Amino acid sequence: MEKILIIGSSGQIGTELVLSLRKLKGNDQVIAADIKPECPDALKNGPYVVLNALDREKVRRFIIDEQITQVYLLAALLSATAEKNPHFAWELNMEGLFTILELAKEGHIQKIFWPSSIAVFGPTTPRVNTPQYTVMEPSTVYGISKQAGERWCEYYFNKFGVDVRSIRYPGLISYTSLPGGGTTDYAVDIFYQAKKGRKFSCFLSENSGLPMMYMEDAIRATIELMEAPKEQIKVRSSYNLSGISFTPAELAAEIKKHLPQFEIEYAPDFRQAIADSWPQSINDDAARMDWGWKEKYPLSKMVEIMLEHVNPDWVQ
Ligand code: AKB
């Protein structure tokens, strides 16, 4: 019987992943875990436990005692926040991973999902249609931690047979919870301001193209990867995954089709340098070939859904 633990369940990916996995596996089989003392309303349909990913002993005890078979380890600091707190970002992004990899090596966990990011690429990487295997010299704290994490995942697979699977997520766009601390967050914030009827001040310049994806595609990809037979998983560092790539100007133009009075201005800040070091578009042939990945949501559909569903009262 599968018993799944999702650490970092209150974040942008966690919330939707818990709900989708509960639909698939049953509410009681999927335990949401987060450092937040209160279970978020959205996750009250199943078990919730307060866990700090850095509390190695408590995490170990819980996983062993509860006979957890799969762990999705989502707790992390994202790119913009990590630049402000480099040492803590390194500690959080790496320590939790070691705890889980070791538990799997000891035979307590059968399968791990660990998220990587397009941040593993850097300024020397080819920026258009970035290949699965290419130059990787990340220049951000977040990117360095994700790159190191990928190396450790592959190492634990090669040396100890740990079944760890990973995706290099692009910027993720969703309306069920707010993102926090990422460079791609503008592409979510914009919808709240547009719906409030306000002019949006974008922290990236108008032509900063970045790889993005609608959350439903990202969740489906994650579950498809985790459900695929072991022999099909040929990449044990992390898979490139592509959805839609656009610039702030292109996104604004698509929003204007629905809200013609919408206005945007550009005020690039420190996040511009982060965006400039990342790819503009991603080649995901390996994911397509190995486990049949295919995205469903183009830019037009994503914008339509976001404008319909975001709750403008959530932001100031
Ligand atoms: C961020 O902007 O930091 C994240 C990411 C691309 O990993 N959304």
PDB file of N, CA and C in Angstrom, residues 38-118:
ATOM      1  N   GLU A  38      -0.601  25.849  11.242  1.00  0.00           N
ATOM      2  CA  GLU A  38      -2.013  25.596  10.899  1.00  0.00           C
ATOM      3  C   GLU A  38      -2.124  24.907   9.546  1.00  0.00           C
ATOM      4  N   CYS A  39      -3.002  23.931   9.449  1.00  0.00           N
ATOM      5  CA  CYS A  39      -3.255  23.312   8.138  1.00  0.00           C
ATOM      6  C   CYS A  39      -4.033  24.305   7.266  1.00  0.00           C
ATOM      7  N   PRO A  40      -3.555  24.618   6.069  1.00  0.00           N
ATOM      8  CA  PRO A  40      -4.313  25.519   5.199  1.00  0.00           C
ATOM      9  C   PRO A  40      -5.687  24.921   4.881  1.00  0.00           C
ATOM     10  N   ASP A  41      -6.703  25.791   4.758  1.00  0.00           N
ATOM     11  CA  ASP A  41      -8.078  25.321   4.509  1.00  0.00           C
ATOM     12  C   ASP A  41      -8.135  24.340   3.342  1.00  0.00           C
ATOM     13  N   ALA A  42      -7.401  24.648   2.279  1.00  0.00           N
ATOM     14  CA  ALA A  42      -7.461  23.834   1.057  1.00  0.00           C
ATOM     15  C   ALA A  42      -7.037  22.384   1.301  1.00  0.00           C
ATOM     16  N   LEU A  43      -6.240  22.151   2.358  1.00  0.00           N
ATOM     17  CA  LEU A  43      -5.694  20.802   2.575  1.00  0.00           C
ATOM     18  C   LEU A  43      -6.395  20.048   3.702  1.00  0.00           C
ATOM     19  N   LYS A  44      -7.522  20.599   4.170  1.00  0.00           N
ATOM     20  CA  LYS A  44      -8.184  19.990   5.342  1.00  0.00           C
ATOM     21  C   LYS A  44      -8.941  18.702   5.020  1.00  0.00           C
ATOM     22  N   ASN A  45      -8.920  18.269   3.761  1.00  0.00           N
ATOM     23  CA  ASN A  45      -9.619  17.021   3.414  1.00  0.00           C
ATOM     24  C   ASN A  45      -8.780  15.767   3.665  1.00  0.00           C
ATOM     25  N   GLY A  46      -7.621  15.939   4.328  1.00  0.00           N
ATOM     26  CA  GLY A  46      -6.770  14.777   4.600  1.00  0.00           C
ATOM     27  C   GLY A  46      -5.781  15.100   5.704  1.00  0.00           C
ATOM     28  N   PRO A  47      -4.887  14.140   6.038  1.00  0.00           N
ATOM     29  CA  PRO A  47      -3.966  14.343   7.154  1.00  0.00           C
ATOM     30  C   PRO A  47      -2.940  15.455   6.911  1.00  0.00           C
ATOM     31  N   TYR A  48      -2.632  16.174   7.999  1.00  0.00           N
ATOM     32  CA  TYR A  48      -1.639  17.259   7.950  1.00  0.00           C
ATOM     33  C   TYR A  48      -0.725  17.127   9.155  1.00  0.00           C
ATOM     34  N   VAL A  49       0.578  17.299   8.942  1.00  0.00           N
ATOM     35  CA  VAL A  49       1.517  17.225  10.061  1.00  0.00           C
ATOM     36  C   VAL A  49       2.481  18.414   9.975  1.00  0.00           C
ATOM     37  N   VAL A  50       2.821  18.970  11.163  1.00  0.00           N
ATOM     38  CA  VAL A  50       3.792  20.071  11.188  1.00  0.00           C
ATOM     39  C   VAL A  50       5.193  19.466  11.192  1.00  0.00           C
ATOM     40  N   LEU A  51       5.958  19.734  10.141  1.00  0.00           N
ATOM     41  CA  LEU A  51       7.318  19.188  10.022  1.00  0.00           C
ATOM     42  C   LEU A  51       8.249  20.255   9.478  1.00  0.00           C
ATOM     43  N   ASN A  52       9.396  20.400  10.113  1.00  0.00           N
ATOM     44  CA  ASN A  52      10.435  21.286   9.604  1.00  0.00           C
ATOM     45  C   ASN A  52      11.414  20.417   8.820  1.00  0.00           C
ATOM     46  N   ALA A  53      11.577  20.698   7.531  1.00  0.00           N
ATOM     47  CA  ALA A  53      12.438  19.855   6.684  1.00  0.00           C
ATOM     48  C   ALA A  53      13.866  19.773   7.231  1.00  0.00           C
ATOM     49  N   LEU A  54      14.251  20.753   8.069  1.00  0.00           N
ATOM     50  CA  LEU A  54      15.612  20.762   8.616  1.00  0.00           C
ATOM     51  C   LEU A  54      15.738  19.963   9.916  1.00  0.00           C
ATOM     52  N   ASP A  55      14.604  19.522  10.447  1.00  0.00           N
ATOM     53  CA  ASP A  55      14.646  18.735  11.685  1.00  0.00           C
ATOM     54  C   ASP A  55      14.826  17.257  11.314  1.00  0.00           C
ATOM     55  N   ARG A  56      16.077  16.909  11.061  1.00  0.00           N
ATOM     56  CA  ARG A  56      16.385  15.588  10.513  1.00  0.00           C
ATOM     57  C   ARG A  56      15.791  14.444  11.344  1.00  0.00           C
ATOM     58  N   GLU A  57      15.939  14.519  12.659  1.00  0.00           N
ATOM     59  CA  GLU A  57      15.476  13.422  13.519  1.00  0.00           C
ATOM     60  C   GLU A  57      13.965  13.245  13.450  1.00  0.00           C
ATOM     61  N   LYS A  58      13.242  14.398  13.507  1.00  0.00           N
ATOM     62  CA  LYS A  58      11.779  14.316  13.485  1.00  0.00           C
ATOM     63  C   LYS A  58      11.284  13.774  12.130  1.00  0.00           C
ATOM     64  N   VAL A  59      11.928  14.242  11.061  1.00  0.00           N
ATOM     65  CA  VAL A  59      11.538  13.777   9.718  1.00  0.00           C
ATOM     66  C   VAL A  59      11.794  12.269   9.613  1.00  0.00           C
ATOM     67  N   ARG A  60      12.970  11.839  10.071  1.00  0.00           N
ATOM     68  CA  ARG A  60      13.318  10.406  10.034  1.00  0.00           C
ATOM     69  C   ARG A  60      12.304   9.561  10.793  1.00  0.00           C
ATOM     70  N   ARG A  61      12.021   9.985  12.045  1.00  0.00           N
ATOM     71  CA  ARG A  61      11.105   9.227  12.908  1.00  0.00           C
ATOM     72  C   ARG A  61       9.730   9.106  12.266  1.00  0.00           C
ATOM     73  N   PHE A  62       9.255  10.271  11.731  1.00  0.00           N
ATOM     74  CA  PHE A  62       7.916  10.284  11.151  1.00  0.00           C
ATOM     75  C   PHE A  62       7.837   9.319   9.967  1.00  0.00           C
ATOM     76  N   ILE A  63       8.834   9.389   9.095  1.00  0.00           N
ATOM     77  CA  ILE A  63       8.811   8.556   7.885  1.00  0.00           C
ATOM     78  C   ILE A  63       8.891   7.065   8.234  1.00  0.00           C
ATOM     79  N   ILE A  64       9.728   6.747   9.202  1.00  0.00           N
ATOM     80  CA  ILE A  64       9.873   5.333   9.592  1.00  0.00           C
ATOM     81  C   ILE A  64       8.612   4.845  10.318  1.00  0.00           C
ATOM     82  N   ASP A  65       8.147   5.634  11.306  1.00  0.00           N
ATOM     83  CA  ASP A  65       6.986   5.215  12.107  1.00  0.00           C
ATOM     84  C   ASP A  65       5.722   5.089  11.252  1.00  0.00           C
ATOM     85  N   GLU A  66       5.546   6.036  10.320  1.00  0.00           N
ATOM     86  CA  GLU A  66       4.316   6.041   9.508  1.00  0.00           C
ATOM     87  C   GLU A  66       4.417   5.128   8.287  1.00  0.00           C
ATOM     88  N   GLN A  67       5.564   4.497   8.116  1.00  0.00           N
ATOM     89  CA  GLN A  67       5.817   3.606   6.965  1.00  0.00           C
ATOM     90  C   GLN A  67       5.505   4.291   5.637  1.00  0.00           C
ATOM     91  N   ILE A  68       6.106   5.481   5.501  1.00  0.00           N
ATOM     92  CA  ILE A  68       5.947   6.259   4.264  1.00  0.00           C
ATOM     93  C   ILE A  68       6.694   5.549   3.130  1.00  0.00           C
ATOM     94  N   THR A  69       6.044   5.435   1.967  1.00  0.00           N
ATOM     95  CA  THR A  69       6.716   4.760   0.842  1.00  0.00           C
ATOM     96  C   THR A  69       7.249   5.741  -0.208  1.00  0.00           C
ATOM     97  N   GLN A  70       6.587   6.925  -0.300  1.00  0.00           N
ATOM     98  CA  GLN A  70       7.030   7.934  -1.294  1.00  0.00           C
ATOM     99  C   GLN A  70       7.113   9.302  -0.647  1.00  0.00           C
ATOM    100  N   VAL A  71       8.161  10.059  -0.985  1.00  0.00           N
ATOM    101  CA  VAL A  71       8.275  11.431  -0.463  1.00  0.00           C
ATOM    102  C   VAL A  71       8.423  12.403  -1.628  1.00  0.00           C
ATOM    103  N   TYR A  72       7.628  13.475  -1.585  1.00  0.00           N
ATOM    104  CA  TYR A  72       7.808  14.617  -2.479  1.00  0.00           C
ATOM    105  C   TYR A  72       8.388  15.725  -1.601  1.00  0.00           C
ATOM    106  N   LEU A  73       9.635  16.094  -1.872  1.00  0.00           N
ATOM    107  CA  LEU A  73      10.307  17.071  -1.011  1.00  0.00           C
ATOM    108  C   LEU A  73      10.300  18.450  -1.683  1.00  0.00           C
ATOM    109  N   LEU A  74       9.347  19.289  -1.301  1.00  0.00           N
ATOM    110  CA  LEU A  74       9.173  20.560  -2.016  1.00  0.00           C
ATOM    111  C   LEU A  74       9.685  21.771  -1.230  1.00  0.00           C
ATOM    112  N   ALA A  75      10.012  21.582   0.043  1.00  0.00           N
ATOM    113  CA  ALA A  75      10.432  22.735   0.856  1.00  0.00           C
ATOM    114  C   ALA A  75      11.732  23.313   0.298  1.00  0.00           C
ATOM    115  N   ALA A  76      11.725  24.602  -0.046  1.00  0.00           N
ATOM    116  CA  ALA A  76      12.924  25.253  -0.603  1.00  0.00           C
ATOM    117  C   ALA A  76      12.744  26.763  -0.595  1.00  0.00           C
ATOM    118  N   LEU A  77      13.858  27.492  -0.634  1.00  0.00           N
ATOM    119  CA  LEU A  77      13.788  28.935  -0.902  1.00  0.00           C
ATOM    120  C   LEU A  77      13.970  29.110  -2.399  1.00  0.00           C
ATOM    121  N   LEU A  78      13.156  29.966  -3.022  1.00  0.00           N
ATOM    122  CA  LEU A  78      13.259  30.207  -4.466  1.00  0.00           C
ATOM    123  C   LEU A  78      14.302  31.291  -4.780  1.00  0.00           C
ATOM    124  N   SER A  79      14.455  31.568  -6.080  1.00  0.00           N
ATOM    125  CA  SER A  79      15.613  32.342  -6.545  1.00  0.00           C
ATOM    126  C   SER A  79      15.786  33.720  -5.913  1.00  0.00           C
ATOM    127  N   ALA A  80      14.724  34.516  -5.858  1.00  0.00           N
ATOM    128  CA  ALA A  80      14.885  35.896  -5.386  1.00  0.00           C
ATOM    129  C   ALA A  80      15.146  35.918  -3.883  1.00  0.00           C
ATOM    130  N   THR A  81      14.407  35.121  -3.115  1.00  0.00           N
ATOM    131  CA  THR A  81      14.587  35.072  -1.663  1.00  0.00           C
ATOM    132  C   THR A  81      15.958  34.501  -1.322  1.00  0.00           C
ATOM    133  N   ALA A  82      16.386  33.516  -2.077  1.00  0.00           N
ATOM    134  CA  ALA A  82      17.677  32.871  -1.797  1.00  0.00           C
ATOM    135  C   ALA A  82      18.837  33.866  -1.926  1.00  0.00           C
ATOM    136  N   GLU A  83      18.727  34.807  -2.886  1.00  0.00           N
ATOM    137  CA  GLU A  83      19.792  35.798  -3.036  1.00  0.00           C
ATOM    138  C   GLU A  83      19.917  36.669  -1.791  1.00  0.00           C
ATOM    139  N   LYS A  84      18.812  36.820  -1.062  1.00  0.00           N
ATOM    140  CA  LYS A  84      18.830  37.682   0.133  1.00  0.00           C
ATOM    141  C   LYS A  84      19.301  36.930   1.371  1.00  0.00           C
ATOM    142  N   ASN A  85      19.271  35.607   1.307  1.00  0.00           N
ATOM    143  CA  ASN A  85      19.618  34.812   2.485  1.00  0.00           C
ATOM    144  C   ASN A  85      20.379  33.552   2.040  1.00  0.00           C
ATOM    145  N   PRO A  86      21.582  33.757   1.449  1.00  0.00           N
ATOM    146  CA  PRO A  86      22.281  32.653   0.776  1.00  0.00           C
ATOM    147  C   PRO A  86      22.573  31.443   1.658  1.00  0.00           C
ATOM    148  N   HIS A  87      23.014  31.690   2.901  1.00  0.00           N
ATOM    149  CA  HIS A  87      23.414  30.532   3.706  1.00  0.00           C
ATOM    150  C   HIS A  87      22.223  29.696   4.129  1.00  0.00           C
ATOM    151  N   PHE A  88      21.148  30.387   4.508  1.00  0.00           N
ATOM    152  CA  PHE A  88      19.959  29.635   4.884  1.00  0.00           C
ATOM    153  C   PHE A  88      19.396  28.888   3.661  1.00  0.00           C
ATOM    154  N   ALA A  89      19.440  29.550   2.490  1.00  0.00           N
ATOM    155  CA  ALA A  89      18.930  28.905   1.261  1.00  0.00           C
ATOM    156  C   ALA A  89      19.705  27.620   0.985  1.00  0.00           C
ATOM    157  N   TRP A  90      21.010  27.694   1.120  1.00  0.00           N
ATOM    158  CA  TRP A  90      21.843  26.510   0.869  1.00  0.00           C
ATOM    159  C   TRP A  90      21.487  25.393   1.854  1.00  0.00           C
ATOM    160  N   GLU A  91      21.349  25.776   3.141  1.00  0.00           N
ATOM    161  CA  GLU A  91      21.043  24.800   4.180  1.00  0.00           C
ATOM    162  C   GLU A  91      19.683  24.130   3.914  1.00  0.00           C
ATOM    163  N   LEU A  92      18.660  24.965   3.683  1.00  0.00           N
ATOM    164  CA  LEU A  92      17.317  24.407   3.487  1.00  0.00           C
ATOM    165  C   LEU A  92      17.254  23.557   2.216  1.00  0.00           C
ATOM    166  N   ASN A  93      17.833  24.081   1.121  1.00  0.00           N
ATOM    167  CA  ASN A  93      17.698  23.390  -0.159  1.00  0.00           C
ATOM    168  C   ASN A  93      18.510  22.087  -0.214  1.00  0.00           C
ATOM    169  N   MET A  94      19.555  21.963   0.610  1.00  0.00           N
ATOM    170  CA  MET A  94      20.388  20.756   0.558  1.00  0.00           C
ATOM    171  C   MET A  94      20.124  19.761   1.692  1.00  0.00           C
ATOM    172  N   GLU A  95      19.961  20.265   2.931  1.00  0.00           N
ATOM    173  CA  GLU A  95      19.894  19.366   4.089  1.00  0.00           C
ATOM    174  C   GLU A  95      18.714  18.393   4.030  1.00  0.00           C
ATOM    175  N   GLY A  96      17.550  18.972   3.668  1.00  0.00           N
ATOM    176  CA  GLY A  96      16.348  18.133   3.593  1.00  0.00           C
ATOM    177  C   GLY A  96      16.536  17.016   2.571  1.00  0.00           C
ATOM    178  N   LEU A  97      17.205  17.346   1.488  1.00  0.00           N
ATOM    179  CA  LEU A  97      17.424  16.355   0.430  1.00  0.00           C
ATOM    180  C   LEU A  97      18.285  15.195   0.946  1.00  0.00           C
ATOM    181  N   PHE A  98      19.363  15.527   1.675  1.00  0.00           N
ATOM    182  CA  PHE A  98      20.218  14.457   2.217  1.00  0.00           C
ATOM    183  C   PHE A  98      19.440  13.533   3.160  1.00  0.00           C
ATOM    184  N   THR A  99      18.584  14.150   3.995  1.00  0.00           N
ATOM    185  CA  THR A  99      17.806  13.331   4.944  1.00  0.00           C
ATOM    186  C   THR A  99      16.996  12.294   4.178  1.00  0.00           C
ATOM    187  N   ILE A 100      16.334  12.747   3.114  1.00  0.00           N
ATOM    188  CA  ILE A 100      15.433  11.857   2.372  1.00  0.00           C
ATOM    189  C   ILE A 100      16.228  10.830   1.547  1.00  0.00           C
ATOM    190  N   LEU A 101      17.318  11.286   0.916  1.00  0.00           N
ATOM    191  CA  LEU A 101      18.139  10.349   0.129  1.00  0.00           C
ATOM    192  C   LEU A 101      18.697   9.244   1.028  1.00  0.00           C
ATOM    193  N   GLU A 102      19.140   9.619   2.238  1.00  0.00           N
ATOM    194  CA  GLU A 102      19.686   8.620   3.167  1.00  0.00           C
ATOM    195  C   GLU A 102      18.610   7.615   3.583  1.00  0.00           C
ATOM    196  N   LEU A 103      17.396   8.115   3.863  1.00  0.00           N
ATOM    197  CA  LEU A 103      16.306   7.205   4.257  1.00  0.00           C
ATOM    198  C   LEU A 103      16.002   6.214   3.135  1.00  0.00           C
ATOM    199  N   ALA A 104      16.073   6.691   1.899  1.00  0.00           N
ATOM    200  CA  ALA A 104      15.821   5.808   0.756  1.00  0.00           C
ATOM    201  C   ALA A 104      16.959   4.795   0.615  1.00  0.00           C
ATOM    202  N   LYS A 105      18.170   5.256   0.822  1.00  0.00           N
ATOM    203  CA  LYS A 105      19.341   4.354   0.748  1.00  0.00           C
ATOM    204  C   LYS A 105      19.220   3.241   1.783  1.00  0.00           C
ATOM    205  N   GLU A 106      18.686   3.594   2.972  1.00  0.00           N
ATOM    206  CA  GLU A 106      18.520   2.592   4.044  1.00  0.00           C
ATOM    207  C   GLU A 106      17.308   1.679   3.803  1.00  0.00           C
ATOM    208  N   GLY A 107      16.542   1.979   2.744  1.00  0.00           N
ATOM    209  CA  GLY A 107      15.411   1.111   2.402  1.00  0.00           C
ATOM    210  C   GLY A 107      14.082   1.516   3.017  1.00  0.00           C
ATOM    211  N   HIS A 108      14.021   2.698   3.659  1.00  0.00           N
ATOM    212  CA  HIS A 108      12.766   3.117   4.294  1.00  0.00           C
ATOM    213  C   HIS A 108      11.782   3.740   3.294  1.00  0.00           C
ATOM    214  N   ILE A 109      12.306   4.318   2.198  1.00  0.00           N
ATOM    215  CA  ILE A 109      11.433   4.973   1.208  1.00  0.00           C
ATOM    216  C   ILE A 109      11.671   4.298  -0.144  1.00  0.00           C
ATOM    217  N   GLN A 110      10.583   4.102  -0.902  1.00  0.00           N
ATOM    218  CA  GLN A 110      10.762   3.438  -2.206  1.00  0.00           C
ATOM    219  C   GLN A 110      10.986   4.410  -3.364  1.00  0.00           C
ATOM    220  N   LYS A 111      10.403   5.622  -3.248  1.00  0.00           N
ATOM    221  CA  LYS A 111      10.478   6.566  -4.376  1.00  0.00           C
ATOM    222  C   LYS A 111      10.501   7.992  -3.850  1.00  0.00           C
ATOM    223  N   ILE A 112      11.332   8.836  -4.504  1.00  0.00           N
ATOM    224  CA  ILE A 112      11.436  10.250  -4.099  1.00  0.00           C
ATOM    225  C   ILE A 112      11.154  11.134  -5.302  1.00  0.00           C
ATOM    226  N   PHE A 113      10.403  12.232  -5.079  1.00  0.00           N
ATOM    227  CA  PHE A 113      10.364  13.311  -6.078  1.00  0.00           C
ATOM    228  C   PHE A 113      11.032  14.527  -5.465  1.00  0.00           C
ATOM    229  N   TRP A 114      11.961  15.108  -6.234  1.00  0.00           N
ATOM    230  CA  TRP A 114      12.656  16.317  -5.782  1.00  0.00           C
ATOM    231  C   TRP A 114      12.654  17.324  -6.937  1.00  0.00           C
ATOM    232  N   PRO A 115      12.140  18.529  -6.719  1.00  0.00           N
ATOM    233  CA  PRO A 115      12.036  19.480  -7.820  1.00  0.00           C
ATOM    234  C   PRO A 115      13.339  20.219  -8.091  1.00  0.00           C
ATOM    235  N   SER A 116      13.741  20.237  -9.353  1.00  0.00           N
ATOM    236  CA  SER A 116      14.827  21.119  -9.765  1.00  0.00           C
ATOM    237  C   SER A 116      14.200  22.282 -10.536  1.00  0.00           C
ATOM    238  N   SER A 117      14.990  23.029 -11.262  1.00  0.00           N
ATOM    239  CA  SER A 117      14.489  24.275 -11.866  1.00  0.00           C
ATOM    240  C   SER A 117      15.334  24.649 -13.079  1.00  0.00           C
ATOM    241  N   ILE A 118      14.764  25.510 -13.930  1.00  0.00           N
ATOM    242  CA  ILE A 118      15.551  26.085 -15.037  1.00  0.00           C
ATOM    243  C   ILE A 118      16.714  26.910 -14.502  1.00  0.00           C
TER     244      ILE A 118
END
